[in-house]
XYZ file of C-alpha atoms in Angstrom:
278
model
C 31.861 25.261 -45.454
C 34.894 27.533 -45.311
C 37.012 27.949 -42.514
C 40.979 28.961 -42.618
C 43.294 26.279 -42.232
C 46.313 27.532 -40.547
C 49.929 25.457 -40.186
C 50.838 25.245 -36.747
C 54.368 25.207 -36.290
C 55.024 22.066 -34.668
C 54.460 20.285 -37.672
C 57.703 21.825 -39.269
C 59.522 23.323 -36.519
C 62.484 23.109 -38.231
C 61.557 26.299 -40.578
C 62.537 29.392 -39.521
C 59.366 31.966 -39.193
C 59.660 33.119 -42.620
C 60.207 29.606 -43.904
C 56.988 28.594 -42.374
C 55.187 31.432 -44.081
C 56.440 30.540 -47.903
C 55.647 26.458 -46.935
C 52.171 27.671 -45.835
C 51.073 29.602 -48.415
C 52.686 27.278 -51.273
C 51.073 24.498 -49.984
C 47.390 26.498 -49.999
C 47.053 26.978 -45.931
C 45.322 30.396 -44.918
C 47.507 31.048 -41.634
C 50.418 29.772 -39.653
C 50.881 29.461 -35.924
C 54.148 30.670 -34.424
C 56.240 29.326 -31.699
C 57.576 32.315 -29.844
C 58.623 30.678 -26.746
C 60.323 27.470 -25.810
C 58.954 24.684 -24.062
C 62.291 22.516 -24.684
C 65.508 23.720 -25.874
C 65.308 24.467 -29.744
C 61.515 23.991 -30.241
C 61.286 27.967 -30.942
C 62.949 30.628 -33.038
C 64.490 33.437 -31.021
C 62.130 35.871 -33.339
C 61.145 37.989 -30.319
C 64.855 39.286 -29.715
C 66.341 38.946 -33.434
C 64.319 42.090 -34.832
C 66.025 41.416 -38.534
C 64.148 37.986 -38.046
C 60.959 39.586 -37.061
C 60.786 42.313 -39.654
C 61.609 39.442 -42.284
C 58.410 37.395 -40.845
C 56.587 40.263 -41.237
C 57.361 40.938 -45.026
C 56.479 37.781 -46.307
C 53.368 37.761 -44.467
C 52.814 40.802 -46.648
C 53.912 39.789 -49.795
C 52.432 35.893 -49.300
C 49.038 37.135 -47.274
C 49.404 34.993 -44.794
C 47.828 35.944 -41.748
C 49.089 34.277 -38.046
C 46.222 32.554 -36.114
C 47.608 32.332 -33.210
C 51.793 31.962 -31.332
C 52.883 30.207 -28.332
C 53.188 29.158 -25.681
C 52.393 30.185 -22.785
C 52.634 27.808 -19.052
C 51.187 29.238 -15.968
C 53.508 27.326 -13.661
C 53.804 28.266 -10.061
C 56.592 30.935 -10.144
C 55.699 32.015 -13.546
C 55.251 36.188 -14.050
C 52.390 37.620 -15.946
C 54.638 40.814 -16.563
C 57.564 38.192 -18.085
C 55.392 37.540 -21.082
C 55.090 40.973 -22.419
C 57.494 41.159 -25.108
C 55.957 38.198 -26.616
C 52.775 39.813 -26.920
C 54.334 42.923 -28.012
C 55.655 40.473 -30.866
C 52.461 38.784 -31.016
C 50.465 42.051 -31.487
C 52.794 43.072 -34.381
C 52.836 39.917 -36.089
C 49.002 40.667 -36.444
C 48.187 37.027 -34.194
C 44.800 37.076 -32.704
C 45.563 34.874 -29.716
C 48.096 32.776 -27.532
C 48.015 29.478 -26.608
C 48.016 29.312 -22.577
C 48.413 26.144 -20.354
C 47.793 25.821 -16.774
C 50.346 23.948 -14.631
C 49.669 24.947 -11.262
C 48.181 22.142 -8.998
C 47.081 25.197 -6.440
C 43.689 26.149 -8.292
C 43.241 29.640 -6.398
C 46.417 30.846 -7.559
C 46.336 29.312 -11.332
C 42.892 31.376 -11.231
C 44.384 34.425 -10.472
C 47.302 34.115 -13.120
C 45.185 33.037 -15.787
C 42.877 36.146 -14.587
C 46.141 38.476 -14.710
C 47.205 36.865 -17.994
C 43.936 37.122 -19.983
C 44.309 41.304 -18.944
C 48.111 41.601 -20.281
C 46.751 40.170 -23.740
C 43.818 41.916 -23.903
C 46.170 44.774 -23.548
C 47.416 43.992 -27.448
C 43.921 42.349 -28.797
C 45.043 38.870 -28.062
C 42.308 36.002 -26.579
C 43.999 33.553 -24.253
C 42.695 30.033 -25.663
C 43.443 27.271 -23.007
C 44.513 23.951 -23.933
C 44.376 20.954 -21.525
C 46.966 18.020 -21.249
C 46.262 14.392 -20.609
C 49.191 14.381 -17.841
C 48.597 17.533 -15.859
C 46.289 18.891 -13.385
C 44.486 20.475 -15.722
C 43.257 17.244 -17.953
C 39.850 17.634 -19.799
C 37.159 19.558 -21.238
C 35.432 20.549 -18.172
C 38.419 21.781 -16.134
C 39.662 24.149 -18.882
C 35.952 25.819 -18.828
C 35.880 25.826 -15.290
C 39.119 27.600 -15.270
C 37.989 30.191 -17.773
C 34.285 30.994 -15.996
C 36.315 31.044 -12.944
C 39.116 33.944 -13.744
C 35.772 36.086 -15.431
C 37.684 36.386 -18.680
C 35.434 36.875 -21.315
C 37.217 36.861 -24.230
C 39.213 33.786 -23.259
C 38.906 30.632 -25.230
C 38.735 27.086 -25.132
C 41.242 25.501 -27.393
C 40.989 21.509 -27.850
C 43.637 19.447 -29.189
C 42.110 16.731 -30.700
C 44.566 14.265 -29.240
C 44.936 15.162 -25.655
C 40.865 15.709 -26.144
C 40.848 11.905 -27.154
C 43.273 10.557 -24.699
C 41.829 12.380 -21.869
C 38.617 10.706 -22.641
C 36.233 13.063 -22.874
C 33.254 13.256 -25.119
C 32.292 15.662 -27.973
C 28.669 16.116 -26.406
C 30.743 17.876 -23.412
C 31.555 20.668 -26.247
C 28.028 21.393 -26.739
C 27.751 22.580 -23.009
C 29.913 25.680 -23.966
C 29.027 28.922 -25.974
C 30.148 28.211 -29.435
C 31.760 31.991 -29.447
C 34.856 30.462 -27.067
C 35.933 28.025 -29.669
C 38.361 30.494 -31.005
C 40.124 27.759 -33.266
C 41.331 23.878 -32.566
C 44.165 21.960 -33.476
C 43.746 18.746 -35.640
C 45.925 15.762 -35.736
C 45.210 12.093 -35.351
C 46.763 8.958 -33.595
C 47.092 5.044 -33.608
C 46.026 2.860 -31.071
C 45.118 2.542 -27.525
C 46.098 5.623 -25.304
C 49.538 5.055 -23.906
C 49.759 4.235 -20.405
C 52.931 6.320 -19.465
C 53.262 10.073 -18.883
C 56.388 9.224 -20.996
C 54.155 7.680 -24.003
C 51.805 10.716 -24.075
C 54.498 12.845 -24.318
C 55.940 10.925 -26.944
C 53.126 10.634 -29.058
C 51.941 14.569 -29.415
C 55.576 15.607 -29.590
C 56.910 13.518 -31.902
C 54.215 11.031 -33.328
C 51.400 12.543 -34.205
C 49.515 10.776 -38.373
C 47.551 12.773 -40.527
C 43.817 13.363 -40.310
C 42.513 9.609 -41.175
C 45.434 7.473 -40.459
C 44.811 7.008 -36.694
C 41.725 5.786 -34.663
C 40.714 9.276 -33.025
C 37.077 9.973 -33.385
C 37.738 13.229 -35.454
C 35.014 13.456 -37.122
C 32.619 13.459 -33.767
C 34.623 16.060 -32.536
C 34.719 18.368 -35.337
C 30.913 17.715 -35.741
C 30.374 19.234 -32.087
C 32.284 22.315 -33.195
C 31.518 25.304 -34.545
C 31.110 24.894 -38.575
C 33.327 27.742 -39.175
C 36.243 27.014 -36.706
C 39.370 27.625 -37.778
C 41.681 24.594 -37.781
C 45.167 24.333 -36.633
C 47.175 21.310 -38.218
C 49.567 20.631 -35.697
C 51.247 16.906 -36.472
C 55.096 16.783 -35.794
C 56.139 13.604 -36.677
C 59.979 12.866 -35.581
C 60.424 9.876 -37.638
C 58.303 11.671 -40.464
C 60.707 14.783 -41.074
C 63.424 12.582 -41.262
C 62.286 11.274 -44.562
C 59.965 14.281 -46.143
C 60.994 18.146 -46.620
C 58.703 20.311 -44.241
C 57.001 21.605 -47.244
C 56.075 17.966 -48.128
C 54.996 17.257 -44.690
C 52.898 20.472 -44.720
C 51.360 19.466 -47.981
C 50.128 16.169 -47.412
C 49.032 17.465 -43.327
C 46.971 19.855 -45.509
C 45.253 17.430 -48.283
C 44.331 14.816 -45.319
C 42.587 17.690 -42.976
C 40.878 19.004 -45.860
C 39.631 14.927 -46.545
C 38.512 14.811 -43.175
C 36.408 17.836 -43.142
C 34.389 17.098 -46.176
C 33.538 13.644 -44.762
C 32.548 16.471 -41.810
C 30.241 18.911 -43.625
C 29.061 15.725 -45.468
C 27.822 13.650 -42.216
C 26.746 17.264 -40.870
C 24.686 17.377 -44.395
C 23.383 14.127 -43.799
C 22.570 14.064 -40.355
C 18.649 13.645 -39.235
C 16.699 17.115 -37.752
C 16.808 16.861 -34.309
């Protein structure tokens, strides 16, 4: 089964754009994921204002051919404005990305609707999808709100994007992916985890910011979840690992993040292989 494996930037946030481009495509990835906007201080590169930076990103995506899957990211908060996020997709667009990744924190649903609505219209503007990814500790939790969200604002280019760790910790189940067209899974991010879910906002926090295993070295039921996927899904590895980078280059990181995802989805096209006609 082939499907493009793109290196999210999380997992080596400490390369520059560029940087991320040579790791990815030395270390056999198809596409990279770009952090154009902060969430905390320093966890993005200023690449929408430094144009020297940008037109650098864009060469070696050229010369490596490299494509970018999708950039982020973007919170619908309560004050946020739809119009504040157009020079990201202006950057977006010109990177070549095909869509943004968009959270909803906004606890008043009518007016998360109508952002998300407003949102989905701005990057359809510059052929980007808004995927939607849910987190364990906000309003917006699981599988089901994130579709509701979506059928609700009438976008219908918008996509579902699950995390496999917030999709674990939430608690939902795979079978809950088979409820929704197949066409929204745009593409879904892959990492694994160890142990029980924390029981602190604090320890989820901690664990898909900074502790995040490889594919196969957690207990997350990834191979479920993958299953109720679409076989050709593109697959974001997204595993930053604080205590990880301060032992292994980014490139190593990105190397062996690649080599355990690709394990994990041949034991996936294997047990899809092998599974009984239903």
């Amino acid at each position: 089964m082939t499907r493009k494996l793109s290196l999210a930037h999380l997992t080596a946030i400490q390369a520059s754009p560029p940087q991320l481009v040579n790791i990815a495509a030395d270390a056999g990835y198809d596409c990279v994921g770009l952090r154009l906007l902060e969430v905390t201080p320093g966890d993005a590169w200023p690449i929408i204002n430094d144009a020297a930076l940008l037109a650098e990103t864009k060469r070696v995506l050229t010369d490596r051919d490299i494509q970018v899957l999708d950039v982020e990211l973007v919170r619908l908060t309560p004050d946020v404005s739809i119009e504040s996020f157009r020079p990201m997709l202006e950057t977006a667009a010109e990177l070549g990305a095909r869509h943004v990744l968009t959270q909803g924190h906004d606890a008043e649903r009518s007016r998360l609707v109508e952002n998300f609505a407003a949102f989905c219209a701005l990057a359809r503007d510059f052929g980007l999808t808004a995927d939607v990814e849910f987190l364990t500790w906000t309003g917006l939790n699981c599988t089901a709100h994130a579709w509701s969200l979506i059928q609700e604002a009438d976008c219908n280019d918008a996509g579902i994007m699950i995390d496999t760790l917030h999709f674990c910790r939430s608690g939902c189940d795979p079978g809950e992916l088979k409820t929704i067209p197949p066409d929204r899974f745009h593409f879904v991010q892959i990492s694994d985890a160890a142990g029980p879910k924390p029981n602190t906002t604090e320890g989820l926090i901690f664990t898909a910011r900074e502790d995040r295993l490889f594919p196969g070295e957690g207990d997350l039921n990834l191979v479920e979840i993958m299953l109720a996927l679409p076989p050709d899904i593109s697959v974001g590895i997204e595993i930053p690992n604080s205590r990880l980078a301060q032992s292994l280059e980014p490139a190593d990181r990105a190397r062996r993040a690649r080599l355990a995802t690709v394990e994990l989805l041949r034991r996936v096209d294997e047990a899809r292989t092998t599974a009984p006609m239903r």
